[in-house]
PDB file of C-alpha atoms in Angstrom:
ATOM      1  CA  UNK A   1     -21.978  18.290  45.479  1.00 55.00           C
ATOM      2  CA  UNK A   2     -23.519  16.192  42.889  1.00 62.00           C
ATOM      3  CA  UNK A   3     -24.220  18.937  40.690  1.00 70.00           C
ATOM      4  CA  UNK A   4     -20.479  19.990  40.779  1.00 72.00           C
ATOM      5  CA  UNK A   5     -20.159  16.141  39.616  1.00 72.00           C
ATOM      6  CA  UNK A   6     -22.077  16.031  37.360  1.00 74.00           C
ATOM      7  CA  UNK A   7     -20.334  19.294  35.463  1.00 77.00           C
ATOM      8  CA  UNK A   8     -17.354  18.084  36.114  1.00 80.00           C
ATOM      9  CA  UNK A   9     -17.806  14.506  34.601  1.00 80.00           C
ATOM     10  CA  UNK A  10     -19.585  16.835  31.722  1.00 83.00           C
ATOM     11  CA  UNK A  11     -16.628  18.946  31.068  1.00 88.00           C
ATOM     12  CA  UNK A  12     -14.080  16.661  31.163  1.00 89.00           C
ATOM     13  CA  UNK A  13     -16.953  14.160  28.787  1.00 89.00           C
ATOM     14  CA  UNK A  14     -16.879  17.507  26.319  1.00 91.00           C
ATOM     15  CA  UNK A  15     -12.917  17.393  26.295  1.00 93.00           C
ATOM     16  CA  UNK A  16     -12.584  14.120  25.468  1.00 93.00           C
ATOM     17  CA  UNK A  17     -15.227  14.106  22.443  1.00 93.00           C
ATOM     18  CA  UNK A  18     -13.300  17.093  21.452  1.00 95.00           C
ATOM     19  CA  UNK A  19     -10.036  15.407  21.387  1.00 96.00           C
ATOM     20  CA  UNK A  20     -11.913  12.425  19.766  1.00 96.00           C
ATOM     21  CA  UNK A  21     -13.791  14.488  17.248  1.00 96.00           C
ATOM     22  CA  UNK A  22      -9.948  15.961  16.039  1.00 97.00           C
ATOM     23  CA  UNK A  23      -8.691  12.281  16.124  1.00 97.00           C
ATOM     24  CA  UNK A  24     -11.430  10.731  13.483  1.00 97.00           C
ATOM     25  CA  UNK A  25     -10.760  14.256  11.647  1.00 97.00           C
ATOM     26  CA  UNK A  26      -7.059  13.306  11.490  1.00 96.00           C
ATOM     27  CA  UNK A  27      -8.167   9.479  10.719  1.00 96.00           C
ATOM     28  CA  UNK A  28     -10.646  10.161   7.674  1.00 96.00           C
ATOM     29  CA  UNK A  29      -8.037  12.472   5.848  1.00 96.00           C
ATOM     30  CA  UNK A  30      -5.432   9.963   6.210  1.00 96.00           C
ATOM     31  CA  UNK A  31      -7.405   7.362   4.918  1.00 96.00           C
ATOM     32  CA  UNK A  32      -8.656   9.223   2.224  1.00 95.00           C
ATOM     33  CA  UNK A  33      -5.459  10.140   1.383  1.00 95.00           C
ATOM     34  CA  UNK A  34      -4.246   6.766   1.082  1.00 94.00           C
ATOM     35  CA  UNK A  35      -7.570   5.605  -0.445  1.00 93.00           C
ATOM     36  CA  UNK A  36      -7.805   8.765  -3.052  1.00 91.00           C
ATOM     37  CA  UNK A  37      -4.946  10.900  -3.764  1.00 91.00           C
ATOM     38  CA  UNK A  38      -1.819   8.418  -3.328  1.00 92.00           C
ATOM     39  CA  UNK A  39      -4.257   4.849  -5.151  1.00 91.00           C
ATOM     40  CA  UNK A  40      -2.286   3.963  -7.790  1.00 90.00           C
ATOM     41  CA  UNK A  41      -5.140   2.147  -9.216  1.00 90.00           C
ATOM     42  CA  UNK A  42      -7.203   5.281  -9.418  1.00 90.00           C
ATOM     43  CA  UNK A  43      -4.159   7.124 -10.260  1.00 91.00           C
ATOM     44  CA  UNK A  44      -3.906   5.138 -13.451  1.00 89.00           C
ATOM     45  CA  UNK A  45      -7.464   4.804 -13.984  1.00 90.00           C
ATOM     46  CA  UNK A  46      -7.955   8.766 -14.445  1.00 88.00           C
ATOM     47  CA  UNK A  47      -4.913   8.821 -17.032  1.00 88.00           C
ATOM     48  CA  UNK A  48      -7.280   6.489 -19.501  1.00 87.00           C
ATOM     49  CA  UNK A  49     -10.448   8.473 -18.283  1.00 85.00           C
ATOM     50  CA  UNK A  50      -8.852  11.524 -19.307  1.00 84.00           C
ATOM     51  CA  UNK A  51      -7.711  10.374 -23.133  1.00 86.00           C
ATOM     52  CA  UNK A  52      -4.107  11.554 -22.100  1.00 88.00           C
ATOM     53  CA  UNK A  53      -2.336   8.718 -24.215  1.00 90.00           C
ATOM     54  CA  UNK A  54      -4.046   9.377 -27.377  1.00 91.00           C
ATOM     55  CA  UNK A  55      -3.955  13.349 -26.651  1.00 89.00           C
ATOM     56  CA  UNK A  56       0.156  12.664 -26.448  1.00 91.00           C
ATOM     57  CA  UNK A  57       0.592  10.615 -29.111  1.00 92.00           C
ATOM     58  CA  UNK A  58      -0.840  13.340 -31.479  1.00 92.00           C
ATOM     59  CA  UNK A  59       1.043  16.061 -30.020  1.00 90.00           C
ATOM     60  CA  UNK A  60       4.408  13.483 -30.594  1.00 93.00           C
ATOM     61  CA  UNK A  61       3.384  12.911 -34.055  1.00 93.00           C
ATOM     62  CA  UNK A  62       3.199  16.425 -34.629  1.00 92.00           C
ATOM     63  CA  UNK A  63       6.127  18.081 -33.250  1.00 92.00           C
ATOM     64  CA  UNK A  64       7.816  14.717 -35.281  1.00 93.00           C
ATOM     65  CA  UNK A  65       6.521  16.344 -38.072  1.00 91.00           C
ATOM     66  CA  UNK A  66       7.566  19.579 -37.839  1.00 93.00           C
ATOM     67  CA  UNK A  67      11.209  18.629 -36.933  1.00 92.00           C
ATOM     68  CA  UNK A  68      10.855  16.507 -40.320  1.00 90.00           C
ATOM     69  CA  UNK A  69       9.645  19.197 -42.134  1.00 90.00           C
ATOM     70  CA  UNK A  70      12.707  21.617 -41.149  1.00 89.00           C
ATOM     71  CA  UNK A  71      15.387  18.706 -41.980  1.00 85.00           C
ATOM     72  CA  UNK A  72      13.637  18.496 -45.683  1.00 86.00           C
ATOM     73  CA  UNK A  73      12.743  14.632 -44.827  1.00 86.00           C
ATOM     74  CA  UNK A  74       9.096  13.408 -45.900  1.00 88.00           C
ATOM     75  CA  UNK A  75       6.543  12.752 -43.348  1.00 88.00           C
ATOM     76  CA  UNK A  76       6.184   9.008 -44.295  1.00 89.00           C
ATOM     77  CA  UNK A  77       9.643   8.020 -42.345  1.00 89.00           C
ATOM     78  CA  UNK A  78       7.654   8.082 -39.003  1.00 89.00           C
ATOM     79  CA  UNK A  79       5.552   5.114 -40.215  1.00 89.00           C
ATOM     80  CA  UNK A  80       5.406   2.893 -37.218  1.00 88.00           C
ATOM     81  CA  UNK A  81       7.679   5.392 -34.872  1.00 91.00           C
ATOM     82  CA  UNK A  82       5.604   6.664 -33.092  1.00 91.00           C
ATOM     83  CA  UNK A  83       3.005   4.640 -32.404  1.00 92.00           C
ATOM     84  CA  UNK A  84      -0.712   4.855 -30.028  1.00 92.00           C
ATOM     85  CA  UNK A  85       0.318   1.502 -28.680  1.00 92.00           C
ATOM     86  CA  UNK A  86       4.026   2.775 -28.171  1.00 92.00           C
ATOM     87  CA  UNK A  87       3.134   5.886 -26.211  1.00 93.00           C
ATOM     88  CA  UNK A  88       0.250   4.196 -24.268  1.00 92.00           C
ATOM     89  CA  UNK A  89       3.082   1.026 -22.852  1.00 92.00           C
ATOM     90  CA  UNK A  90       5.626   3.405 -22.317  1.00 92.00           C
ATOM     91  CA  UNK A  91       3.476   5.632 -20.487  1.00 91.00           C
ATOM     92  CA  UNK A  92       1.916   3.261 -18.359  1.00 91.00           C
ATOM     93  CA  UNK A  93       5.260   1.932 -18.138  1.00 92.00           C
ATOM     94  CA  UNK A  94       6.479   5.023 -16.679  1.00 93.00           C
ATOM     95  CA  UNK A  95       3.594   6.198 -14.139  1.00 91.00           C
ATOM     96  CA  UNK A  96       3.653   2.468 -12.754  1.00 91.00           C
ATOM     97  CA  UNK A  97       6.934   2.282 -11.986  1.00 91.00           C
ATOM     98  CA  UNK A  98       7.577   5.754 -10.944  1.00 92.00           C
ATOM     99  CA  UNK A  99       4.381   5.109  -8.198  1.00 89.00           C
ATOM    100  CA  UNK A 100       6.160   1.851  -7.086  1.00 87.00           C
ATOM    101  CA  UNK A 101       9.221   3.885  -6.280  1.00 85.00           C
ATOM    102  CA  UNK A 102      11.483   1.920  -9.086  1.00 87.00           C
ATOM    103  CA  UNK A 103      13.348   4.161 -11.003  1.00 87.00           C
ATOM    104  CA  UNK A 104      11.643   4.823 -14.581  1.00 89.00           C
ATOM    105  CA  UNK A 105      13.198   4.080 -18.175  1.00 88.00           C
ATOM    106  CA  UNK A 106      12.077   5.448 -20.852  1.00 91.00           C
ATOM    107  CA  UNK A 107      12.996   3.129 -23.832  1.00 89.00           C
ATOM    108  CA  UNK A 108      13.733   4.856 -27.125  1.00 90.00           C
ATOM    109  CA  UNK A 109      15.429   2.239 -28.712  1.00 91.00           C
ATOM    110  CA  UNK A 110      12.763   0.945 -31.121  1.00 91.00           C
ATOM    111  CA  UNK A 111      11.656   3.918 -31.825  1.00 92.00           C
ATOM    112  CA  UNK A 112      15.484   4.957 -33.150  1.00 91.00           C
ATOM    113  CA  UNK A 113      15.846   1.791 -34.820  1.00 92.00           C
ATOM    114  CA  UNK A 114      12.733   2.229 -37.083  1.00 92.00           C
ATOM    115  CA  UNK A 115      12.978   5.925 -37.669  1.00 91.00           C
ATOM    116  CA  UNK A 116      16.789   4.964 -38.861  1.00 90.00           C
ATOM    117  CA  UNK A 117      15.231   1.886 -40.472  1.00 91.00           C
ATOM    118  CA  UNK A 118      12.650   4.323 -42.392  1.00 90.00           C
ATOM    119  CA  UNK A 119      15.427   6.931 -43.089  1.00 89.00           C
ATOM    120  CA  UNK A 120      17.745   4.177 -45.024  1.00 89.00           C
ATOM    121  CA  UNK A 121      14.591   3.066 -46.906  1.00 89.00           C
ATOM    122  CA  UNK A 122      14.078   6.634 -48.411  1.00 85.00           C
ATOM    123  CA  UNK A 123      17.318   7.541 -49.506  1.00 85.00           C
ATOM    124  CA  UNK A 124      18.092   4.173 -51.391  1.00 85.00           C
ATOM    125  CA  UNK A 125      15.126   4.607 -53.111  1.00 83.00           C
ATOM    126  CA  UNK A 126      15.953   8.215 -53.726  1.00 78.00           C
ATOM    127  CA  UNK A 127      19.303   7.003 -55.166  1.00 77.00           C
ATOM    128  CA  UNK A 128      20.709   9.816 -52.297  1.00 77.00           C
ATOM    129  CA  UNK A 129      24.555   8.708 -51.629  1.00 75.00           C
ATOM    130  CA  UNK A 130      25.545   8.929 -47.786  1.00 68.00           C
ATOM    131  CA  UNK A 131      27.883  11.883 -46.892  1.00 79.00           C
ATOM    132  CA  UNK A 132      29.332  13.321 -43.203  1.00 82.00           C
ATOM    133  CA  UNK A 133      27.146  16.318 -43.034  1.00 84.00           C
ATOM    134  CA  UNK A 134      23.895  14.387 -44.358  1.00 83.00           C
ATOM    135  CA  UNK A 135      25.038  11.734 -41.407  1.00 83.00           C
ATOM    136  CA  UNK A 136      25.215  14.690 -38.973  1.00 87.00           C
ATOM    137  CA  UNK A 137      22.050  16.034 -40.380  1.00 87.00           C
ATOM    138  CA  UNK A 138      20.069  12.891 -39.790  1.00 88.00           C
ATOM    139  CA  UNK A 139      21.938  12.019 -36.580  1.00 91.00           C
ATOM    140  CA  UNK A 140      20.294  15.279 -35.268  1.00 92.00           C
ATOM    141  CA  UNK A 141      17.156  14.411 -36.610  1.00 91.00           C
ATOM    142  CA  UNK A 142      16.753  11.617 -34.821  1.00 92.00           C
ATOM    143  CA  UNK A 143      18.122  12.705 -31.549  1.00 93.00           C
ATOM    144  CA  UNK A 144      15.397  15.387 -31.453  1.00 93.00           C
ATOM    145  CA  UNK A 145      12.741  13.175 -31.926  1.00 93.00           C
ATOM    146  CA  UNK A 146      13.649  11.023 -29.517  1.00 93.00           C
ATOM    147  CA  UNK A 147      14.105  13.776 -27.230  1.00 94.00           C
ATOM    148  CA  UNK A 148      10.001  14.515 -27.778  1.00 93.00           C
ATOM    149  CA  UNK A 149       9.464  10.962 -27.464  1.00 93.00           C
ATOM    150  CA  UNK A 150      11.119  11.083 -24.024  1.00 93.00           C
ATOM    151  CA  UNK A 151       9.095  14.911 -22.864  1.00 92.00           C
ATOM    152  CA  UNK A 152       5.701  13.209 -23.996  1.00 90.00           C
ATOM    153  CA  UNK A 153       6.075   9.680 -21.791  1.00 92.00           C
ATOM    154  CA  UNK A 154       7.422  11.636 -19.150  1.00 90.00           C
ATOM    155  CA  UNK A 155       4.896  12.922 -17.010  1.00 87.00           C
ATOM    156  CA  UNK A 156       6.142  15.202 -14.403  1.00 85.00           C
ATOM    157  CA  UNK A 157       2.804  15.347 -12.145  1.00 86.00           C
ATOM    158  CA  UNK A 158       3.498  11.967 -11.449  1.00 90.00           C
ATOM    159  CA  UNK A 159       7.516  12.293 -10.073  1.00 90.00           C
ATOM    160  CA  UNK A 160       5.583  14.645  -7.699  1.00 90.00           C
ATOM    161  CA  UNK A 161       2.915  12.323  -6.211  1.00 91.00           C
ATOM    162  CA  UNK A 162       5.557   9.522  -6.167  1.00 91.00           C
ATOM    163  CA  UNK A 163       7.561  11.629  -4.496  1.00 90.00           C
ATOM    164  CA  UNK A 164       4.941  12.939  -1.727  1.00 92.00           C
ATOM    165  CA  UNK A 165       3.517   9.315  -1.488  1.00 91.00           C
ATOM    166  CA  UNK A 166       6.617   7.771   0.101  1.00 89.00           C
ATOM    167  CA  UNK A 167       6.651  10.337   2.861  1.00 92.00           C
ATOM    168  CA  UNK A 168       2.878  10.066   3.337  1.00 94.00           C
ATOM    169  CA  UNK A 169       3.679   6.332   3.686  1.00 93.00           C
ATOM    170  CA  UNK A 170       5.878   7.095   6.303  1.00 93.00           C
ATOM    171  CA  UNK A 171       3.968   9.286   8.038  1.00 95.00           C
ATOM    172  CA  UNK A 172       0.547   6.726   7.300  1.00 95.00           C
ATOM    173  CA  UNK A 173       2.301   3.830   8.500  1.00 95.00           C
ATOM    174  CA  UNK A 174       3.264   5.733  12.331  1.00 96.00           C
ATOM    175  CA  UNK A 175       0.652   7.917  12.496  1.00 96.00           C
ATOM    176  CA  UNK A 176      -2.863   5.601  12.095  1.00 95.00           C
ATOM    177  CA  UNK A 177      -1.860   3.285  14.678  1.00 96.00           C
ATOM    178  CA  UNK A 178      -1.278   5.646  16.971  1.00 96.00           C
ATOM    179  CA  UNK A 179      -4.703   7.544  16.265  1.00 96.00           C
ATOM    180  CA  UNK A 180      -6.640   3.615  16.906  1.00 96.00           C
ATOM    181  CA  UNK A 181      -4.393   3.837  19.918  1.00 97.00           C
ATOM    182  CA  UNK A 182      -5.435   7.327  21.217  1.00 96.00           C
ATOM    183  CA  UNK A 183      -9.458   6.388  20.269  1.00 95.00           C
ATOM    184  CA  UNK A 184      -9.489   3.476  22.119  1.00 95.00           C
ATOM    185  CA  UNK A 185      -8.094   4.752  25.234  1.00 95.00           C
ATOM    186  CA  UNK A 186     -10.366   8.210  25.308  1.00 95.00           C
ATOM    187  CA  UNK A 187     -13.530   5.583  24.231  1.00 93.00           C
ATOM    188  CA  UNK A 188     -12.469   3.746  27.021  1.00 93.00           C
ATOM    189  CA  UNK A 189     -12.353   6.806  29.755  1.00 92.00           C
ATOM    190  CA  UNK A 190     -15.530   8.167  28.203  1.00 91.00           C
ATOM    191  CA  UNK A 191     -17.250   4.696  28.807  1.00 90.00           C
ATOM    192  CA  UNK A 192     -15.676   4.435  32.507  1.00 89.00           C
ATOM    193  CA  UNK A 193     -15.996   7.791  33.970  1.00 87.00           C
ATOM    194  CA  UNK A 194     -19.746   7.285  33.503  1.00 80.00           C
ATOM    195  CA  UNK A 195     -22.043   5.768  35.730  1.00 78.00           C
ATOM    196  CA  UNK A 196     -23.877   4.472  32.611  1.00 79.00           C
ATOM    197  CA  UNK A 197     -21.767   2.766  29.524  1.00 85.00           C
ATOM    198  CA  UNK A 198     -24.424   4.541  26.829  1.00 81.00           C
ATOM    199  CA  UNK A 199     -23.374   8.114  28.423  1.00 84.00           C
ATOM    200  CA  UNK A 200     -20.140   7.291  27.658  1.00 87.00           C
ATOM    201  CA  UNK A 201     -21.300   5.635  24.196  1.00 90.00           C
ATOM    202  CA  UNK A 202     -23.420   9.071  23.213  1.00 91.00           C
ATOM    203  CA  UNK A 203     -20.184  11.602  23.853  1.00 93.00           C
ATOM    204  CA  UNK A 204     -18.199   8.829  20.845  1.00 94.00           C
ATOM    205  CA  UNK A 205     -21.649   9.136  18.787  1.00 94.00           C
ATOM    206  CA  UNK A 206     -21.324  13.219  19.257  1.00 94.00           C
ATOM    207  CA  UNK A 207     -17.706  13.024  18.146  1.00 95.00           C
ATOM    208  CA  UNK A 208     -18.161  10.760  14.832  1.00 96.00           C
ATOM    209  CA  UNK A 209     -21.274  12.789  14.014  1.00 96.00           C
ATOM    210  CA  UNK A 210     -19.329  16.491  14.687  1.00 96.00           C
ATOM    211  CA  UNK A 211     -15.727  14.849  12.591  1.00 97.00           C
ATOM    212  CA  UNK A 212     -17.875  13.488   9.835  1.00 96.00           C
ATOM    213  CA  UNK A 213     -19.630  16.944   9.122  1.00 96.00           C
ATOM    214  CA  UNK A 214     -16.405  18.582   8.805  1.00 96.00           C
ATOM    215  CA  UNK A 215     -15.795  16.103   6.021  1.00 96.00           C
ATOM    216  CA  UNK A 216     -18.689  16.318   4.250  1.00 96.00           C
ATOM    217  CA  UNK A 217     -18.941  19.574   4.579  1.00 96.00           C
ATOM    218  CA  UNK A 218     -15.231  20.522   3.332  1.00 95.00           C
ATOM    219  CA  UNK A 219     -16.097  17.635   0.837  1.00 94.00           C
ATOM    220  CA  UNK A 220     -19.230  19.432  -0.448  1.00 94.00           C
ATOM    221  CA  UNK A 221     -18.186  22.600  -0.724  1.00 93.00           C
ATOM    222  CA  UNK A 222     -14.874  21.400  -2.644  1.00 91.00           C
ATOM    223  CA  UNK A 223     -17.444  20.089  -5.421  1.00 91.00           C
ATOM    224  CA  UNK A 224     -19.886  22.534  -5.836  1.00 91.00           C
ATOM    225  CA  UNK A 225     -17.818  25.033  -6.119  1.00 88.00           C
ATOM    226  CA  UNK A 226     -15.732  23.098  -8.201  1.00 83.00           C
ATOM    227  CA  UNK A 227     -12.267  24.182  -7.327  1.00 78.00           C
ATOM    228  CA  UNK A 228     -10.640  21.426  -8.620  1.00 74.00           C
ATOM    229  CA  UNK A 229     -11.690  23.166 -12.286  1.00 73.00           C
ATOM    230  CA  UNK A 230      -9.656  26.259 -11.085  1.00 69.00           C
ATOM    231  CA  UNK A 231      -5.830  24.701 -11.876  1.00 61.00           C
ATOM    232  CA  UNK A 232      -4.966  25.470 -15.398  1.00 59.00           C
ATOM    233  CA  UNK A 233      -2.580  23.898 -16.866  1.00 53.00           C
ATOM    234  CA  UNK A 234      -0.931  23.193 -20.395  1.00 58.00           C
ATOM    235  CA  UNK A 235      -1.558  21.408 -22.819  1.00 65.00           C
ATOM    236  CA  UNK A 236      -5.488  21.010 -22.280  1.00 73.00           C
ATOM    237  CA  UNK A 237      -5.276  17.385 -21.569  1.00 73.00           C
ATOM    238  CA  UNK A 238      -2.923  17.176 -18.257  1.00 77.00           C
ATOM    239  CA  UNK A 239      -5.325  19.777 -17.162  1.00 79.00           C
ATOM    240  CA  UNK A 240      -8.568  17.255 -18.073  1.00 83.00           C
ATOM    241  CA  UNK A 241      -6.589  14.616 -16.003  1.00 86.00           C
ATOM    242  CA  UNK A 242      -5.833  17.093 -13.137  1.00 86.00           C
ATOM    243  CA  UNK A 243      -9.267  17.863 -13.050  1.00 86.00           C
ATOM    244  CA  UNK A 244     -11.007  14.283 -13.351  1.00 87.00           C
ATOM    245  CA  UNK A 245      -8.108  12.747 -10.320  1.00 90.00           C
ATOM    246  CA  UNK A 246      -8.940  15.645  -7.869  1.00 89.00           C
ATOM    247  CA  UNK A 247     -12.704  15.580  -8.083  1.00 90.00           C
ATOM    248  CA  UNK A 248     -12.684  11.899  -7.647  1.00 92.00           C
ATOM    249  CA  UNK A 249     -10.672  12.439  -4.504  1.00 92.00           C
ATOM    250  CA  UNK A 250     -13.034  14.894  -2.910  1.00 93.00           C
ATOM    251  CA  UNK A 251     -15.560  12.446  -3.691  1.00 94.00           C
ATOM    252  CA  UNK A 252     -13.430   9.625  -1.804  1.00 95.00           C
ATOM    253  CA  UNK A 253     -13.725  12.239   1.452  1.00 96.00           C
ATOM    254  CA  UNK A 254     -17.683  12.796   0.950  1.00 95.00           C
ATOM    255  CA  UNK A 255     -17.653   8.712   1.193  1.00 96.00           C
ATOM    256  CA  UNK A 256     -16.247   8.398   3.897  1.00 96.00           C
ATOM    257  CA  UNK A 257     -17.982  11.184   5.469  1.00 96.00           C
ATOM    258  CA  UNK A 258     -21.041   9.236   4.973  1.00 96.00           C
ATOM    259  CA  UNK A 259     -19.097   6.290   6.195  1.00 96.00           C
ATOM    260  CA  UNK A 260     -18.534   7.829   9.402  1.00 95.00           C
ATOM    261  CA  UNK A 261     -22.588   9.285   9.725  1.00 96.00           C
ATOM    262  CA  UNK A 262     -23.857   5.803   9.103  1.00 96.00           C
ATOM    263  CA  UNK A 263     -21.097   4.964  12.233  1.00 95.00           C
ATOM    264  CA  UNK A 264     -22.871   7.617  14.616  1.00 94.00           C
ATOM    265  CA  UNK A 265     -26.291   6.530  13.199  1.00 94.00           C
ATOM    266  CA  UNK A 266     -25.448   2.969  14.442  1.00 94.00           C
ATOM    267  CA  UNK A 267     -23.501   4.153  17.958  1.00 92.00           C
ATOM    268  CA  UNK A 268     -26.953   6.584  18.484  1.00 92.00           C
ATOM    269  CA  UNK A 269     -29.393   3.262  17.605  1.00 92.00           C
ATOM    270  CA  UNK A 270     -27.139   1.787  20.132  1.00 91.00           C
ATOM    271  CA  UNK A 271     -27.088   4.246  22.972  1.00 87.00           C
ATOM    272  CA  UNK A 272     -30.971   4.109  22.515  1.00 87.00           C
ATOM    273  CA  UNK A 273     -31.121   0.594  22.990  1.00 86.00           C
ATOM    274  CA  UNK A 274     -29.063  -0.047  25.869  1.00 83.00           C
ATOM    275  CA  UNK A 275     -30.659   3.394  27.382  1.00 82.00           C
ATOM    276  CA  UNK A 276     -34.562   1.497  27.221  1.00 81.00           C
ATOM    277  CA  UNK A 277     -33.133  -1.428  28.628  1.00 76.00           C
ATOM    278  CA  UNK A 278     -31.847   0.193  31.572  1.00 70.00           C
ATOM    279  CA  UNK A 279     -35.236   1.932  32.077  1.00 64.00           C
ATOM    280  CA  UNK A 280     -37.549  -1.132  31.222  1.00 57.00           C
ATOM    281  CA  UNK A 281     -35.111  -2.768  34.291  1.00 59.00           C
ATOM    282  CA  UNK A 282     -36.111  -0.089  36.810  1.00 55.00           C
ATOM    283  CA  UNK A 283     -39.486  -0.028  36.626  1.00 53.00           C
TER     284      UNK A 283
END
């Protein structure tokens, strides 16, 4: 009869660490979800890692040029329209407000102004009178140029992790207290079915330990493998960017893998302790 107890209380022990092991599972990826993938912080911080501003700016200046170069115009009337400071606030303009779910604006008007600014300057001192079609001509001009201005600050990857981040939010916000909910109530049973509150204590270690080796594990093969190298994309630099934001949240995983070992470490220190106490009281 006790035997059959004992199994029993072991089986039902082995279901709940199951269920418990899925549960910290389900809690690490949402945390390092919110922590890695959706951190606008490290979002924005692996933009300036990646030299994307500077890599834009020159890609502006030279499809600028070559629309100058087909309209006849020289290449000195984009002095001070496109600018390295212009791309890089307008830009950062952009990604923060797009992550904050405010609707982005991409400002052209100073960059019209001075390219219309630079395009009076040359033809007064070219002594070239003003006609409809050279109106129409430049009108064009500048309309395409601010139409590359607009392509380079906008950064599409962006619209889609704004746009997945405010249903993860959702879903974050419902979902986490929920899984505390479910972890304290099967750490709870685990603790109370058992004659002994460190039997109950070793099943949570088993589950913490078995949840953060999937992590790690997932985590570590991610990066040595290096799978995040595998998405190509054009132009070079987006891809650099893709590359340095999705290794460093793998890496935000294998932390709090380790996180979660040093956890069991501590619960199994525990389970030790209270374990020799009970036997140093029986003898």
């Amino acid at each position: 009869m006790e035997k059959k107890q004992k199994l029993k209380q072991s089986i039902i022990s082995s279901i709940f660490a199951f269920l418990l092991t899925m549960i910290f599972v389900s809690s690490f990826t949402l945390t390092g979800l919110y922590y890695g993938v959706f951190n606008n912080r490290i979002i924005l911080s692996k933009v300036n890692e990646s030299n994307y501003y500077n890599e834009v700016y020159k890609e502006l200046q030279d499809r600028a040029e070559s629309i100058l170069q087909e309209a006849g115009l020289p290449l000195n009337v984009l002095s001070d329209v496109i600018t390295l400071k212009r791309v890089y606030v307008g830009g950062k303009y952009y990604i923060e407000d797009t992550l904050s779910g405010k609707e982005p604006v991409i400002n052209t008007d100073k960059v019209r102004s001075q390219l219309e600014q630079n395009i009076d300057q040359y033809l007064t001192e070219e002594d070239i009178s003003g006609t409809k079609e050279l109106d129409t001509g430049i009108e064009e001009v500048i309309r395409k140029i601010e139409q590359e201005y607009k392509r380079g600050i906008h950064f599409q990857f962006i619209d889609y992790i704004a746009e997945y981040k405010a249903s993860f939010m959702r879903l974050f916000r419902i979902a986490i207290p929920i899984l505390v909910l479910l972890a304290g109530i099967i750490c709870v049973l685990l603790i109370k079915i058992h004659r002994y509150k460190h039997s109950g204590i070793r099943y949570i270690a088993y589950a913490m330990i078995a949840s953060s080796c999937i992590v790690i594990s997932s985590s570590a093969f991610l990066l040595i493998t290096k799978s995040y190298e595998k998405m190509k994309q054009l132009p070079f630099y987006y891809g650099r960017f893709l590359t340095n934001y999705l290794k460093w949240d793998i890496q935000v995983f294998l932390y709090l893998g380790g996180i979660g070992m040093l956890l069991a470490i501590s619960l199994i220190i525990l389970v030790a302790y209270m374990r020799n106490n009970i036997t140093g009281r029986q003898r």
